[in-house]
Amino acid sequence: MKRLVSYVITFALTASAITIGMTYADEQQNLNDINKKINQTKSELKNGKNKEKQLNSQIKQLESQINEAEKEISGIQGDINKTEKNISSVKANLQQVEQEMAQQNESLEKRLRAMYKNGDVGMIQILLGSDDITDFMTNMDMVQRIFDNDVDILKLMEEQHQKIELQKKQLETLQAQLLSEKQKEADKQSALQVSRGEVASLKAQVESDNDALEESLDELNAEADRLVAEIRKLQGNQAFVGGVFAWPSQSSTRVTSEFGYRMHPILKVNKLHTGMDIGAAAGTNVLAANDGTVIKAGWNNSYGNLVMIDHGGGIVTLYAHNSKLLVSTGDVVAKGQAIALVGSTGQSTGPHIHFEVRVNGEYQNPRNWL
Ligand SMILES: [Zn+2]
């Protein structure tokens, strides 16, 4: 893009350098070409700016998605930390219980071994060593309770062990689930970052294209200004086409504001009204006041859609605020030809033709020419 644009500019500058000293019509043609390129570049720039805007909003969206994903990930990270703490405390608990179980088991085995060695005799001797029946019953009850107690301890240990194993399994499942969720979020975030990178590089490309277009537009505008100045110089060489000016409106002779100083209807300051306003219905024809060449047919913020016709001898007429232009820069027009349609574009309060006459750039009262 940049290369193409700079080629076009180089070509335009070279072409205009060659034309120095050439005819008025040639310069006019050059100006036409430059104006065409300006319009083309402007429309490209407009598309580029739109594209830039689109990419900006896309980047904004991706950034908010990334922020969201980062928040989710930090939440999940917190959950994982909590779960990891739970797991290690359960593990410590489990270890302690297992130690206790081992100790209990050892003492139980010791007792059982002792009882086995003594056999029934030992037990019977305990019982037979009883002094009386009450003592016997007490000893019997004691032996029974030794066994009952061991069984209870074993049962309790088994229950505790199962409970801890279950809890451990649950925690492991939870941890695996959190890890997979964390992986999913990380994948999502990296995908978003990739798209953000792609969009950003696209945006940088569009920005650099736009910069190149803006630069070329500046150069083209400067070249157009130079050509206009050249044409103004050459205007003096063209003879006035002659004859009397025609009334610029086909449908109305109503003058709503004369040439001269007046309070500006929009700016509210005392200002020279540089032309004459003819109130006419929107869409009716605006007519060329005399034969000539269109030196400008385009947009101006104050004049709106305007047409400027060069009649030779340094005499130029201007028709402003049109709704539509019917001619292009460089067109040769005849007196009374429709050149535009009445409108209210630019700084205007209603449909009218603002008609100006300039001689060597000086504003004239159009009344003196009509
Ligand atoms: Zn006016």
XYZ file of C-alpha atoms and ligand atoms in Angstrom:
371
model
C 0.000 0.000 0.000
C 2.683 2.461 1.070
C 4.761 1.707 -2.021
C 1.777 2.085 -4.356
C 0.785 5.392 -2.771
C 4.298 6.787 -2.901
C 4.548 5.663 -6.538
C 1.338 7.534 -7.308
C 2.656 10.650 -5.560
C 6.035 10.435 -7.289
C 4.238 10.032 -10.582
C 1.919 12.965 -9.812
C 4.809 15.223 -8.739
C 6.918 14.258 -11.750
C 3.947 14.759 -14.045
C 3.229 18.196 -12.594
C 6.913 19.179 -12.726
C 6.892 18.455 -16.436
C 3.767 20.540 -16.918
C 5.267 23.741 -15.516
C 4.859 26.224 -18.256
C 2.174 24.122 -19.896
C -1.306 25.293 -20.728
C -4.205 26.152 -18.459
C -6.174 23.124 -19.695
C -3.238 20.809 -18.888
C -2.950 22.204 -15.362
C -6.698 21.833 -14.976
C -6.415 18.194 -16.054
C -3.594 17.650 -13.528
C -5.735 19.179 -10.795
C -8.576 16.861 -11.820
C -6.313 13.848 -11.543
C -4.989 14.960 -8.155
C -8.520 15.616 -6.873
C -9.570 12.173 -8.022
C -6.608 10.654 -6.172
C -7.464 12.721 -3.088
C -11.022 11.372 -3.100
C -9.787 7.835 -3.641
C -7.226 8.141 -0.837
C -9.852 9.678 1.464
C -12.226 6.786 0.894
C -9.407 4.264 1.468
C -8.480 6.107 4.643
C -12.101 6.059 5.788
C -12.237 2.281 5.285
C -8.909 1.939 7.088
C -10.136 4.001 10.045
C -13.305 1.905 10.240
C -11.211 -1.262 10.210
C -8.997 0.186 12.959
C -12.087 0.958 15.050
C -13.415 -2.581 14.559
C -10.074 -4.105 15.592
C -9.909 -1.848 18.643
C -13.307 -3.012 19.845
C -12.290 -6.630 19.132
C -9.135 -6.154 21.255
C -11.190 -4.590 24.048
C -13.539 -7.582 24.024
C -10.649 -10.059 24.101
C -9.006 -8.185 26.956
C -12.159 -8.318 29.053
C -12.442 -12.059 28.280
C -8.828 -12.555 29.385
C -9.476 -10.622 32.614
C -12.500 -12.828 33.280
C -10.459 -15.994 32.655
C -7.670 -14.734 34.932
C -10.171 -14.096 37.727
C -11.609 -17.613 37.319
C -8.121 -19.111 37.368
C -7.142 -17.302 40.561
C -10.395 -18.505 42.171
C -9.616 -22.081 41.154
C -6.042 -21.650 42.424
C -7.452 -20.664 45.835
C -9.680 -23.758 45.848
C -6.706 -25.948 44.962
C -4.604 -24.468 47.777
C -7.399 -25.141 50.252
C -7.817 -28.707 49.018
C -4.061 -29.325 49.199
C -4.037 -28.142 52.826
C -6.985 -30.420 53.606
C -5.231 -33.359 52.011
C -2.009 -32.882 53.973
C -3.871 -32.484 57.278
C -5.868 -35.637 56.547
C -2.632 -37.424 55.701
C -1.046 -36.383 59.020
C -4.164 -37.466 60.850
C -4.125 -40.774 59.032
C -0.496 -41.390 59.921
C -1.166 -40.743 63.589
C -4.157 -43.057 63.643
C -2.159 -45.745 61.849
C 0.580 -45.442 64.497
C -1.982 -45.711 67.258
C -3.512 -48.708 65.541
C -0.123 -50.399 65.290
C 0.513 -49.819 69.017
C -2.898 -51.130 69.970
C -2.386 -54.107 67.737
C 0.963 -54.849 69.350
C -0.374 -54.786 72.897
C -3.354 -56.863 71.860
C -1.115 -59.476 70.280
C 1.094 -59.515 73.361
C -1.877 -60.201 75.579
C -3.240 -62.852 73.230
C 0.150 -64.555 73.090
C 0.358 -64.560 76.903
C -3.121 -65.986 77.156
C -2.324 -68.624 74.540
C 0.868 -69.677 76.424
C -1.093 -69.977 79.649
C -3.872 -71.637 77.765
C -7.103 -72.518 79.457
C -5.109 -73.419 82.503
C -4.015 -69.842 82.982
C -7.522 -68.597 82.610
C -8.904 -71.393 84.755
C -6.226 -70.762 87.346
C -7.237 -67.148 87.464
C -10.753 -68.239 87.937
C -9.907 -71.100 90.304
C -7.659 -68.775 92.305
C -10.798 -66.920 93.260
C -11.441 -66.862 96.986
C -15.153 -67.289 96.770
C -18.006 -67.278 94.355
C -18.197 -63.479 94.302
C -14.483 -63.257 93.586
C -14.910 -65.977 90.921
C -17.734 -64.022 89.254
C -15.704 -60.859 89.354
C -12.686 -62.585 87.765
C -14.875 -64.214 85.149
C -16.432 -60.870 84.326
C -12.958 -59.304 84.140
C -11.696 -61.922 81.627
C -14.838 -61.451 79.569
C -14.355 -57.683 79.611
C -10.754 -58.013 78.441
C -12.017 -59.777 75.314
C -14.958 -57.409 74.784
C -12.678 -54.392 75.089
C -10.249 -55.818 72.516
C -13.054 -56.477 70.077
C -14.397 -52.910 70.539
C -10.951 -51.447 69.966
C -10.514 -53.515 66.818
C -13.924 -52.454 65.535
C -13.238 -48.784 66.268
C -9.873 -48.957 64.569
C -11.363 -50.549 61.471
C -14.134 -47.938 61.263
C -11.691 -45.099 61.702
C -9.431 -46.543 59.038
C -12.288 -46.867 56.531
C -13.506 -43.349 57.225
C -10.057 -41.894 56.609
C -9.554 -43.917 53.411
C -12.882 -42.624 52.088
C -12.024 -39.035 52.949
C -8.636 -39.410 51.288
C -10.247 -40.725 48.117
C -12.759 -37.870 48.048
C -9.974 -35.332 48.397
C -7.976 -36.979 45.622
C -11.003 -36.840 43.295
C -11.567 -33.194 44.174
C -7.935 -32.348 43.523
C -7.959 -34.081 40.133
C -11.141 -32.227 39.205
C -9.652 -28.859 40.188
C -6.458 -29.575 38.267
C -8.378 -30.411 35.080
C -10.469 -27.264 35.488
C -7.315 -25.220 35.960
C -5.869 -26.753 32.779
C -9.042 -25.881 30.876
C -8.881 -22.260 32.046
C -5.179 -22.004 31.204
C -5.892 -23.325 27.683
C -8.694 -20.791 27.304
C -6.452 -17.958 28.445
C -3.608 -18.908 26.112
C -6.068 -19.134 23.192
C -7.355 -15.659 24.054
C -3.818 -14.322 24.276
C -3.054 -15.757 20.841
C -6.098 -14.006 19.342
C -5.178 -10.794 21.172
C -1.705 -11.004 19.618
C -3.158 -11.634 16.158
C -5.628 -8.765 16.432
C -2.921 -6.439 17.779
C -0.585 -7.206 14.883
C -3.463 -6.717 12.431
C -4.209 -3.394 14.114
C -0.569 -2.324 13.863
C -0.646 -3.154 10.139
C -3.860 -1.170 9.596
C -2.465 1.761 11.617
C 0.686 1.853 9.550
C -1.394 1.680 6.339
C -3.543 4.535 7.652
C -0.457 6.577 8.514
C 0.835 6.052 4.984
C -2.548 7.099 3.561
C -2.659 10.212 5.752
C 0.833 11.115 4.680
C -0.039 10.641 1.025
C -3.226 12.639 1.492
C -1.186 15.525 2.916
C 1.176 15.351 -0.052
C -1.695 15.170 -2.529
C -3.433 18.136 -0.881
C -0.217 20.150 -1.013
C 0.139 19.261 -4.675
C -3.496 20.255 -5.332
C -2.889 23.626 -3.596
C 0.191 24.163 -5.724
C -1.805 23.381 -8.888
C -4.645 25.693 -7.854
C -2.104 28.490 -7.351
C -0.611 27.705 -10.753
C -4.066 27.769 -12.334
C -4.877 31.129 -10.666
C -1.724 32.567 -12.184
C -2.711 31.183 -15.573
C -6.293 32.494 -15.210
C -5.102 35.998 -15.927
C -3.862 34.788 -19.280
C -7.274 33.441 -20.315
C -9.521 36.039 -21.857
C -12.978 36.655 -20.332
C -15.588 34.645 -22.238
C -17.632 37.841 -22.553
C -21.355 38.420 -22.518
C -23.802 39.107 -19.705
C -24.293 36.765 -16.731
C -27.428 34.621 -16.582
C -29.549 34.418 -13.387
C -28.258 31.332 -11.472
C -31.675 29.954 -10.459
C -34.096 28.357 -12.880
C -37.072 28.610 -10.554
C -36.667 31.689 -8.325
C -35.764 35.365 -8.499
C -36.244 35.941 -4.751
C -33.110 37.416 -3.148
C -33.118 36.650 0.585
C -29.786 38.238 1.472
C -27.715 40.782 -0.446
C -23.929 41.053 -0.720
C -22.293 43.154 2.029
C -21.766 43.316 5.790
C -24.487 41.669 7.866
C -25.048 39.724 11.066
C -24.161 36.149 10.160
C -27.303 33.986 10.686
C -25.334 31.093 12.240
C -22.081 32.584 13.562
C -23.920 35.674 15.014
C -21.090 38.067 14.183
C -20.976 41.057 11.830
C -19.338 39.621 8.752
C -19.025 40.314 5.043
C -21.627 38.334 3.150
C -19.437 37.398 0.226
C -22.269 36.643 -2.182
C -25.970 36.936 -2.820
C -28.534 34.448 -1.502
C -31.367 33.382 -3.805
C -34.118 31.486 -1.983
C -35.201 28.557 -4.140
C -36.920 25.234 -3.601
C -34.659 22.324 -2.739
C -33.929 20.123 -5.743
C -34.483 22.839 -8.378
C -31.707 23.578 -10.894
C -28.695 25.803 -10.217
C -27.515 27.316 -13.514
C -24.069 28.372 -14.751
C -24.004 32.193 -15.001
C -21.756 32.048 -18.042
C -19.616 29.799 -20.226
C -16.524 28.478 -18.460
C -14.573 25.634 -16.922
C -15.426 24.029 -13.583
C -12.350 24.544 -11.362
C -13.890 23.005 -8.278
C -16.867 20.701 -7.743
C -16.679 19.310 -4.224
C -17.234 19.728 -0.499
C -16.379 22.582 1.834
C -17.495 22.738 5.479
C -18.918 26.275 5.146
C -20.086 26.223 1.514
C -21.327 22.621 1.576
C -21.428 21.119 -1.927
C -20.008 23.860 -4.116
C -19.193 24.540 -7.759
C -16.632 27.115 -8.929
C -16.585 28.127 -12.581
C -13.742 30.011 -14.213
C -14.952 32.363 -16.948
C -11.505 33.667 -17.973
C -10.078 37.125 -17.320
C -9.672 36.214 -13.618
C -13.466 36.027 -13.206
C -14.817 33.112 -11.153
C -18.393 32.391 -10.011
C -19.263 30.201 -7.053
C -22.512 28.338 -6.245
C -22.841 26.999 -2.686
C -25.018 24.847 -0.349
C -26.139 22.507 -3.180
C -27.864 19.212 -2.398
C -26.252 17.564 -5.409
C -23.522 18.405 -7.917
C -24.186 17.726 -11.634
C -20.686 18.592 -12.893
C -17.102 17.595 -12.076
C -13.890 19.568 -11.806
C -12.522 20.170 -15.319
C -15.910 20.092 -17.067
C -16.521 22.769 -19.663
C -19.979 24.270 -19.096
C -22.254 26.573 -21.075
C -24.197 29.583 -19.844
C -27.582 28.461 -18.394
C -26.487 24.823 -18.013
C -27.727 23.024 -14.878
C -24.637 22.450 -12.758
C -26.180 21.478 -9.398
C -29.447 21.083 -7.452
C -30.485 23.556 -4.737
C -29.937 22.380 -1.171
C -28.946 23.497 2.321
C -25.566 21.797 2.846
C -22.701 23.376 4.833
C -23.443 26.444 7.007
C -26.961 27.125 5.832
C -30.339 27.696 7.485
C -32.517 26.639 4.547
C -32.482 25.779 0.832
C -30.895 28.596 -1.212
C -28.204 29.374 -3.757
C -25.289 31.361 -2.344
C -23.941 32.968 -5.525
C -20.512 34.634 -5.553
C -18.541 36.531 -8.157
C -14.779 36.894 -7.683
C -12.417 38.882 -9.848
C -8.759 37.961 -9.307
C -9.810 36.554 -5.966
C -11.659 39.701 -4.799
C -15.337 39.393 -3.812
C -17.679 41.393 -6.040
C -21.324 42.363 -5.577
C -23.104 39.905 -7.916
C -25.836 42.557 -8.483
C -23.322 44.436 -10.665
C -22.920 41.383 -12.892
C -26.517 40.281 -13.314
Zn -24.921 33.488 1.221
